[in-house]
Amino acid sequence: MALSILNNIPSLAAQNQLAITGSNLQRTLFRMSSGSRINSGSDDAAGLAIADGLRANITALTQSSRNANDGVGALQVADGSLAQVTTLLNRAVTLATESATGTVSNAQRTALDAEFTAIKQEIDRIGTNTTFNGTGVFSGSATDVYLSDSTSGGASTISVTTGALSSLGIGLGANASNTLSAIGNGIAAETITVGLKTYTFVAAANVNAAANNVAIGATTADTLANLAAAVNGGSGAGVAYATGTVANVDAAAVAGASSVTFTARVAGAGGNAIASTDTATLMGFSSGATMAGGAGSAGLTTAAAAQAALTNINAAIQSVAATRGNIGAAINRLQSAVNVMQNQTQNLSSAEDGIRAADIAQEVANMTKFSILNQTGISSLAQANQMQQSVLALLR
């Protein structure tokens, strides 16, 4: 081999290999300190994309499990409240049975009826005031529990409904209703108030200008049908009535060719009384019409009334039991969904770990190897640099 001082090729080779060894040693130390095999996109670009996708799935499934557990919590609150309602109804059975016997005086029946009335009021209070996370449990509207694994194909919704709760709603009374007749159709900008909600009649082209607008139809029957749809929150949003309109919590409506019947909804407090007023005089609505409430139960003031009330109370117990059964089925469904999602989370976490996690045993072996190579590389570089010194021997 020719002696040269222009380039020290062995030294360059040693430097190059030492740089490679240093890079590998640094990567190994990063993996050991972080526990992750992938610390940057350059470590494994494809693996990083897959692992991040799996992590998104895991995050969504974890939150979905919480969503489902929250749904279970709300249903358990409802179930516990209905259990107390059943206890109250069992007490009502005792009162009605006692009042129905001939050995009780009318004065004593009055006292029994007072307690029976208090029981109904407490059922109404439970229906109105029972909440979960600030929202009424017995609102009558469905609660949608959203479940997802972060992909559009992996999303689903479980709707749970506890129903409205009141003494009237479970059969201890009757809903009030009132029928209003209509004779005309020229009612643009006029209003009708049902319960606490006011509806405004507008031309169909302007129906979406504001919430609670009702489209004026080609005929009186069409207009009344649009009004009923708005009150019920049924089909026709955006055409029959404004898209911002929601179902009336105070009443339901049934439209005929020339009349519309409002029936009180029961949401707990307020019994079944509901008022409807209007300025739609051209439709012939009787202004200030009020549904004062149905006859309901006569209470326990007579033996005959107590016997009739006993039938209603037993029906109420069956109604509450049926509702609790539906709630129990919904709880079981949500808990099943939680179990499935937890299993998915476990398996996806294992898959992500296989891609992202560092094999510590392998990395320890690599660190040992690269540490030795780093030391031998430095020694080799020193020897390569020393080789050039032999040229000086020719100059002696």
Short mmCIF file of C-alpha atoms in Angstrom, two decimals:
data_model
loop_
_atom_site.label_atom_id
_atom_site.label_comp_id
_atom_site.label_asym_id
_atom_site.label_seq_id
_atom_site.Cartn_x
_atom_site.Cartn_y
_atom_site.Cartn_z
CA MET A 1 0.00 0.00 0.00
CA ALA A 2 1.34 3.39 -1.01
CA LEU A 3 2.17 5.83 1.75
CA SER A 4 0.17 9.07 1.49
CA ILE A 5 -0.42 12.08 3.68
CA LEU A 6 -3.15 13.71 1.54
CA ASN A 7 -5.98 11.51 2.86
CA ASN A 8 -6.15 9.18 5.83
CA ILE A 9 -8.65 6.67 4.45
CA PRO A 10 -8.63 4.37 7.52
CA SER A 11 -9.33 7.39 9.69
CA LEU A 12 -12.23 8.48 7.46
CA ALA A 13 -13.67 4.96 7.56
CA ALA A 14 -13.34 4.87 11.34
CA GLN A 15 -15.02 8.28 11.65
CA ASN A 16 -17.90 7.22 9.41
CA GLN A 17 -18.50 4.00 11.33
CA LEU A 18 -18.19 5.81 14.63
CA ALA A 19 -20.92 8.27 13.53
CA ILE A 20 -23.22 5.37 12.60
CA THR A 21 -22.57 3.67 15.92
CA GLY A 22 -23.22 6.92 17.80
CA SER A 23 -26.54 7.40 16.00
CA ASN A 24 -27.64 3.85 16.79
CA LEU A 25 -26.56 4.23 20.40
CA GLN A 26 -28.51 7.49 20.72
CA ARG A 27 -31.64 5.88 19.23
CA THR A 28 -31.31 2.97 21.65
CA LEU A 29 -30.96 5.32 24.62
CA PHE A 30 -34.05 7.25 23.48
CA ARG A 31 -36.06 4.03 23.31
CA MET A 32 -34.89 2.86 26.70
CA SER A 33 -35.60 6.19 28.38
CA SER A 34 -39.05 6.66 26.79
CA GLY A 35 -40.13 3.03 26.65
CA SER A 36 -41.32 3.69 23.11
CA ARG A 37 -39.88 2.14 19.98
CA ILE A 38 -41.16 5.07 17.90
CA ASN A 39 -39.94 8.46 19.10
CA SER A 40 -40.14 10.26 15.77
CA GLY A 41 -41.69 9.70 12.39
CA SER A 42 -38.34 8.57 11.02
CA ASP A 43 -38.22 5.62 13.40
CA ASP A 44 -41.18 3.91 11.70
CA ALA A 45 -43.46 6.11 9.58
CA ALA A 46 -46.00 3.41 8.75
CA GLY A 47 -46.02 2.05 12.29
CA LEU A 48 -46.55 5.55 13.69
CA ALA A 49 -49.62 6.10 11.47
CA ILE A 50 -51.15 2.79 12.55
CA ALA A 51 -50.35 3.31 16.24
CA ASP A 52 -51.82 6.83 16.28
CA GLY A 53 -54.98 5.54 14.62
CA LEU A 54 -55.29 2.82 17.23
CA ARG A 55 -54.73 5.36 20.00
CA ALA A 56 -57.58 7.50 18.65
CA ASN A 57 -59.83 4.42 18.68
CA ILE A 58 -58.84 3.69 22.27
CA THR A 59 -59.48 7.28 23.38
CA ALA A 60 -62.93 7.35 21.78
CA LEU A 61 -63.88 3.97 23.21
CA THR A 62 -62.73 5.01 26.68
CA GLN A 63 -64.94 8.11 26.59
CA SER A 64 -67.80 6.11 25.10
CA SER A 65 -67.58 3.73 28.06
CA ARG A 66 -67.90 6.76 30.33
CA ASN A 67 -70.89 7.96 28.30
CA ALA A 68 -72.58 4.60 28.72
CA ASN A 69 -71.79 4.52 32.43
CA ASP A 70 -73.31 8.00 32.77
CA GLY A 71 -76.41 6.67 31.04
CA VAL A 72 -76.51 3.78 33.49
CA GLY A 73 -76.19 6.25 36.35
CA ALA A 74 -79.14 8.32 35.10
CA LEU A 75 -81.28 5.21 34.68
CA GLN A 76 -80.35 3.96 38.13
CA VAL A 77 -81.46 7.30 39.57
CA ALA A 78 -84.78 6.87 37.76
CA ASP A 79 -85.11 3.28 38.94
CA GLY A 80 -84.42 4.27 42.54
CA SER A 81 -87.02 7.04 42.35
CA LEU A 82 -89.61 4.67 40.91
CA ALA A 83 -88.86 2.20 43.70
CA GLN A 84 -89.86 4.94 46.14
CA VAL A 85 -92.99 5.64 44.07
CA THR A 86 -93.91 1.96 44.40
CA THR A 87 -93.50 2.26 48.18
CA LEU A 88 -95.82 5.26 48.17
CA LEU A 89 -98.36 3.40 46.04
CA ASN A 90 -98.29 0.45 48.41
CA ARG A 91 -99.10 2.86 51.21
CA ALA A 92 -101.94 4.21 49.03
CA VAL A 93 -103.25 0.65 48.68
CA THR A 94 -103.40 0.42 52.46
CA LEU A 95 -105.24 3.75 52.70
CA ALA A 96 -107.75 2.90 49.96
CA THR A 97 -108.43 -0.53 51.43
CA GLU A 98 -108.99 0.99 54.85
CA SER A 99 -111.28 3.70 53.48
CA ALA A 100 -113.33 1.15 51.52
CA THR A 101 -114.49 -0.70 54.63
CA GLY A 102 -117.75 0.17 56.33
CA THR A 103 -116.28 0.46 59.80
CA VAL A 104 -114.54 3.76 58.95
CA SER A 105 -116.36 7.07 59.46
CA ASN A 106 -116.50 9.85 56.86
CA ALA A 107 -114.32 12.02 59.06
CA GLN A 108 -111.72 9.28 59.14
CA ARG A 109 -111.99 8.88 55.36
CA THR A 110 -111.26 12.59 55.03
CA ALA A 111 -108.03 12.08 56.96
CA LEU A 112 -107.16 9.05 54.81
CA ASP A 113 -107.87 11.08 51.67
CA ALA A 114 -105.57 13.86 52.90
CA GLU A 115 -102.70 11.39 53.15
CA PHE A 116 -103.62 9.94 49.75
CA THR A 117 -103.49 13.45 48.29
CA ALA A 118 -100.08 13.98 49.88
CA ILE A 119 -98.87 10.75 48.30
CA LYS A 120 -99.95 11.96 44.85
CA GLN A 121 -98.26 15.30 45.46
CA GLU A 122 -95.04 13.54 46.45
CA ILE A 123 -95.16 11.45 43.28
CA ASP A 124 -95.56 14.67 41.29
CA ARG A 125 -92.62 16.20 43.19
CA ILE A 126 -90.41 13.19 42.44
CA GLY A 127 -91.33 13.42 38.77
CA THR A 128 -90.50 17.11 38.64
CA ASN A 129 -87.41 17.39 40.85
CA THR A 130 -85.46 14.19 40.21
CA THR A 131 -82.38 15.18 38.21
CA PHE A 132 -79.11 13.77 36.97
CA ASN A 133 -76.28 16.17 36.17
CA GLY A 134 -78.73 19.07 36.29
CA THR A 135 -81.20 17.52 33.82
CA GLY A 136 -84.62 16.21 34.73
CA VAL A 137 -84.69 12.42 34.73
CA PHE A 138 -88.44 12.19 34.05
CA SER A 139 -88.59 14.76 31.26
CA GLY A 140 -90.39 12.40 28.90
CA SER A 141 -87.82 12.96 26.14
CA ALA A 142 -85.27 10.39 24.99
CA THR A 143 -81.64 10.66 26.06
CA ASP A 144 -79.20 9.62 23.35
CA VAL A 145 -76.05 7.91 24.59
CA TYR A 146 -73.40 8.32 21.89
CA LEU A 147 -70.85 5.55 21.45
CA SER A 148 -67.95 5.67 19.02
CA ASP A 149 -64.50 4.32 18.23
CA SER A 150 -63.65 7.61 16.42
CA THR A 151 -64.56 6.21 12.98
CA SER A 152 -67.79 7.01 11.16
CA GLY A 153 -68.53 3.32 10.73
CA GLY A 154 -67.97 2.59 14.41
CA ALA A 155 -70.45 5.11 15.83
CA SER A 156 -73.84 4.26 17.29
CA THR A 157 -76.46 5.79 19.56
CA ILE A 158 -78.50 4.09 22.24
CA SER A 159 -81.67 6.03 23.10
CA VAL A 160 -83.05 5.61 26.59
CA THR A 161 -86.37 7.01 27.79
CA THR A 162 -87.68 7.00 31.34
CA GLY A 163 -90.94 8.72 30.47
CA ALA A 164 -92.72 11.51 32.32
CA LEU A 165 -93.72 10.77 35.89
CA SER A 166 -96.72 12.15 37.73
CA SER A 167 -99.64 10.81 39.70
CA LEU A 168 -101.85 11.63 36.73
CA GLY A 169 -99.56 9.97 34.25
CA ILE A 170 -99.48 6.63 36.09
CA GLY A 171 -103.24 6.35 36.20
CA LEU A 172 -104.41 8.21 39.30
CA GLY A 173 -106.39 10.69 37.19
CA ALA A 174 -107.36 11.58 33.62
CA ASN A 175 -105.83 14.01 31.14
CA ALA A 176 -107.83 17.11 30.38
CA SER A 177 -108.55 18.09 26.82
CA ASN A 178 -110.15 20.97 24.96
CA THR A 179 -111.29 21.24 21.37
CA LEU A 180 -111.08 24.58 19.57
CA SER A 181 -112.95 25.12 16.32
CA ALA A 182 -111.69 27.06 13.32
CA ILE A 183 -113.72 28.74 10.59
CA GLY A 184 -111.20 30.67 8.53
CA ASN A 185 -107.66 30.72 7.15
CA GLY A 186 -106.63 34.38 6.80
CA ILE A 187 -104.47 34.48 9.92
CA ALA A 188 -101.04 35.71 8.86
CA ALA A 189 -99.00 37.01 11.83
CA GLU A 190 -101.66 35.98 14.35
CA THR A 191 -100.82 33.74 17.28
CA ILE A 192 -102.19 31.03 19.51
CA THR A 193 -100.74 30.15 22.91
CA VAL A 194 -100.89 26.58 24.15
CA GLY A 195 -99.64 26.15 27.69
CA LEU A 196 -96.52 28.31 27.88
CA LYS A 197 -95.66 28.25 24.18
CA THR A 198 -96.93 30.71 21.57
CA TYR A 199 -97.24 29.77 17.89
CA THR A 200 -97.32 32.33 15.08
CA PHE A 201 -99.08 31.66 11.77
CA VAL A 202 -96.99 32.77 8.79
CA ALA A 203 -96.84 32.22 5.06
CA ALA A 204 -95.16 28.93 4.18
CA ALA A 205 -92.24 30.78 2.60
CA ASN A 206 -91.47 32.46 5.93
CA VAL A 207 -91.94 29.47 8.20
CA ASN A 208 -88.24 29.15 9.10
CA ALA A 209 -87.78 32.81 9.99
CA ALA A 210 -88.25 32.07 13.70
CA ALA A 211 -88.93 29.19 16.04
CA ASN A 212 -92.58 28.22 16.66
CA ASN A 213 -93.77 29.58 13.34
CA VAL A 214 -96.59 27.56 11.77
CA ALA A 215 -97.11 27.51 8.02
CA ILE A 216 -100.52 28.61 6.72
CA GLY A 217 -101.77 25.81 4.49
CA ALA A 218 -103.94 25.87 1.38
CA THR A 219 -106.98 24.99 3.49
CA THR A 220 -108.07 25.33 7.09
CA ALA A 221 -107.50 21.60 7.56
CA ASP A 222 -103.93 21.96 6.29
CA THR A 223 -103.24 24.82 8.68
CA LEU A 224 -104.65 22.92 11.64
CA ALA A 225 -102.55 19.89 10.68
CA ASN A 226 -99.45 22.10 10.61
CA LEU A 227 -100.31 23.48 14.06
CA ALA A 228 -100.80 19.97 15.47
CA ALA A 229 -97.47 18.89 13.97
CA ALA A 230 -95.72 21.84 15.62
CA VAL A 231 -97.29 21.09 19.01
CA ASN A 232 -96.39 17.39 18.76
CA GLY A 233 -92.92 17.96 17.30
CA GLY A 234 -93.64 15.38 14.61
CA SER A 235 -92.92 15.27 10.89
CA GLY A 236 -92.91 18.47 8.87
CA ALA A 237 -90.08 20.43 10.46
CA GLY A 238 -88.97 23.14 8.07
CA VAL A 239 -92.17 22.91 6.00
CA ALA A 240 -95.21 22.64 8.28
CA TYR A 241 -93.44 24.50 11.08
CA ALA A 242 -90.06 26.09 11.80
CA THR A 243 -87.03 23.85 12.28
CA GLY A 244 -86.33 25.45 15.67
CA THR A 245 -89.67 24.28 17.05
CA VAL A 246 -89.71 21.46 19.60
CA ALA A 247 -92.57 19.40 20.99
CA ASN A 248 -94.84 21.25 23.42
CA VAL A 249 -94.20 19.91 26.93
CA ASP A 250 -97.65 21.04 28.08
CA ALA A 251 -99.96 19.54 25.47
CA ALA A 252 -100.45 17.17 22.57
CA ALA A 253 -102.65 18.05 19.59
CA VAL A 254 -104.91 16.20 17.18
CA ALA A 255 -106.16 18.12 14.14
CA GLY A 256 -109.43 17.63 12.31
CA ALA A 257 -110.85 19.26 9.22
CA SER A 258 -112.13 22.30 11.14
CA SER A 259 -110.95 21.87 14.73
CA VAL A 260 -107.93 20.97 16.79
CA THR A 261 -107.98 19.17 20.14
CA PHE A 262 -105.31 19.90 22.73
CA THR A 263 -104.74 17.28 25.43
CA ALA A 264 -102.69 18.05 28.50
CA ARG A 265 -99.36 16.33 28.81
CA VAL A 266 -98.25 15.37 32.29
CA ALA A 267 -94.75 16.42 33.32
CA GLY A 268 -95.14 16.21 37.08
CA ALA A 269 -96.12 19.52 38.61
CA GLY A 270 -99.22 21.36 37.55
CA GLY A 271 -101.51 18.35 37.34
CA ASN A 272 -103.38 18.24 34.05
CA ALA A 273 -104.52 21.84 33.87
CA ILE A 274 -103.48 23.70 30.72
CA ALA A 275 -104.57 26.99 29.20
CA SER A 276 -104.72 28.00 25.55
CA THR A 277 -105.23 31.58 24.38
CA ASP A 278 -105.08 33.13 20.96
CA THR A 279 -105.25 36.22 18.81
CA ALA A 280 -106.21 34.20 15.75
CA THR A 281 -109.74 35.56 15.76
CA LEU A 282 -110.36 34.80 12.09
CA MET A 283 -109.99 31.12 12.89
CA GLY A 284 -112.77 31.34 15.43
CA PHE A 285 -110.74 30.05 18.37
CA SER A 286 -112.39 30.84 21.67
CA SER A 287 -109.97 33.26 23.28
CA GLY A 288 -108.71 32.24 26.70
CA ALA A 289 -109.99 28.67 26.53
CA THR A 290 -108.78 26.66 29.48
CA MET A 291 -108.52 22.93 30.09
CA ALA A 292 -109.05 22.83 33.81
CA GLY A 293 -108.27 19.17 34.28
CA GLY A 294 -110.21 15.95 34.04
CA ALA A 295 -112.31 14.51 36.80
CA GLY A 296 -109.53 12.15 37.81
CA SER A 297 -109.89 10.15 40.97
CA ALA A 298 -112.58 11.02 43.47
CA GLY A 299 -110.13 10.23 46.24
CA LEU A 300 -110.95 8.26 49.34
CA THR A 301 -113.80 10.37 50.70
CA THR A 302 -116.41 7.59 50.25
CA ALA A 303 -116.25 3.80 50.35
CA ALA A 304 -117.24 3.56 46.68
CA ALA A 305 -114.62 6.13 45.65
CA ALA A 306 -111.99 4.29 47.67
CA GLN A 307 -112.81 1.03 45.89
CA ALA A 308 -112.52 2.79 42.52
CA ALA A 309 -109.28 4.42 43.62
CA LEU A 310 -107.93 1.02 44.63
CA THR A 311 -108.34 -0.16 41.04
CA ASN A 312 -106.46 2.93 39.79
CA ILE A 313 -103.69 2.44 42.36
CA ASN A 314 -103.16 -1.17 41.35
CA ALA A 315 -103.00 -0.07 37.70
CA ALA A 316 -100.46 2.58 38.71
CA ILE A 317 -98.32 -0.04 40.46
CA GLN A 318 -98.33 -2.14 37.28
CA SER A 319 -97.48 0.93 35.20
CA VAL A 320 -94.51 1.79 37.41
CA ALA A 321 -93.36 -1.84 37.40
CA ALA A 322 -93.48 -1.90 33.59
CA THR A 323 -91.45 1.31 33.43
CA ARG A 324 -88.87 -0.11 35.84
CA GLY A 325 -88.65 -3.22 33.66
CA ASN A 326 -87.92 -1.07 30.60
CA ILE A 327 -85.34 0.91 32.55
CA GLY A 328 -83.71 -2.32 33.73
CA ALA A 329 -83.50 -3.59 30.16
CA ALA A 330 -81.87 -0.32 29.09
CA ILE A 331 -79.38 -0.55 31.98
CA ASN A 332 -78.46 -4.09 30.94
CA ARG A 333 -77.99 -2.97 27.35
CA LEU A 334 -75.72 -0.09 28.33
CA GLN A 335 -73.69 -2.32 30.65
CA SER A 336 -73.33 -4.85 27.83
CA ALA A 337 -72.08 -2.06 25.57
CA VAL A 338 -69.55 -1.06 28.24
CA ASN A 339 -68.28 -4.64 28.45
CA VAL A 340 -67.84 -4.82 24.67
CA MET A 341 -66.04 -1.48 24.52
CA GLN A 342 -63.73 -2.38 27.40
CA ASN A 343 -62.82 -5.59 25.58
CA GLN A 344 -62.14 -3.59 22.42
CA THR A 345 -60.02 -1.13 24.38
CA GLN A 346 -57.97 -3.96 25.84
CA ASN A 347 -57.31 -5.59 22.48
CA LEU A 348 -56.59 -2.31 20.70
CA SER A 349 -54.20 -1.29 23.48
CA SER A 350 -52.38 -4.59 23.04
CA ALA A 351 -52.15 -4.00 19.29
CA GLU A 352 -50.84 -0.46 19.77
CA ASP A 353 -48.36 -1.62 22.36
CA GLY A 354 -46.99 -4.20 19.94
CA ILE A 355 -46.27 -1.43 17.43
CA ARG A 356 -45.24 1.45 19.65
CA ALA A 357 -43.57 -0.08 22.74
CA ALA A 358 -39.86 -0.78 22.85
CA ASP A 359 -38.58 -4.30 23.53
CA ILE A 360 -36.48 -3.42 26.57
CA ALA A 361 -34.54 -6.70 26.56
CA GLN A 362 -33.60 -6.16 22.92
CA GLU A 363 -32.72 -2.52 23.53
CA VAL A 364 -30.44 -3.44 26.48
CA ALA A 365 -28.60 -5.87 24.24
CA ASN A 366 -28.33 -3.18 21.55
CA MET A 367 -27.02 -0.66 24.05
CA THR A 368 -24.31 -3.09 25.14
CA LYS A 369 -23.37 -3.77 21.55
CA PHE A 370 -23.28 -0.13 20.47
CA SER A 371 -21.43 0.94 23.61
CA ILE A 372 -18.68 -1.58 22.84
CA LEU A 373 -18.64 -0.58 19.18
CA ASN A 374 -18.41 3.08 20.20
CA GLN A 375 -15.36 2.34 22.35
CA THR A 376 -13.69 0.18 19.69
CA GLY A 377 -14.49 2.84 17.09
CA ILE A 378 -12.74 5.52 19.10
CA SER A 379 -9.77 3.22 19.60
CA SER A 380 -9.67 2.41 15.88
CA LEU A 381 -9.82 6.09 15.01
CA ALA A 382 -6.86 6.74 17.28
CA GLN A 383 -4.90 3.92 15.63
CA ALA A 384 -5.80 5.17 12.14
CA ASN A 385 -4.54 8.64 13.01
CA GLN A 386 -1.35 7.13 14.41
CA MET A 387 -0.66 5.27 11.13
CA GLN A 388 0.14 8.55 9.32
CA GLN A 389 2.99 9.15 11.74
CA SER A 390 4.97 6.35 10.02
CA VAL A 391 5.63 8.71 7.07
CA LEU A 392 7.93 10.72 9.31
CA ALA A 393 10.32 7.77 9.55
CA LEU A 394 11.29 8.33 5.89
CA LEU A 395 12.47 11.84 6.70
CA ARG A 396 14.99 10.88 9.35
#
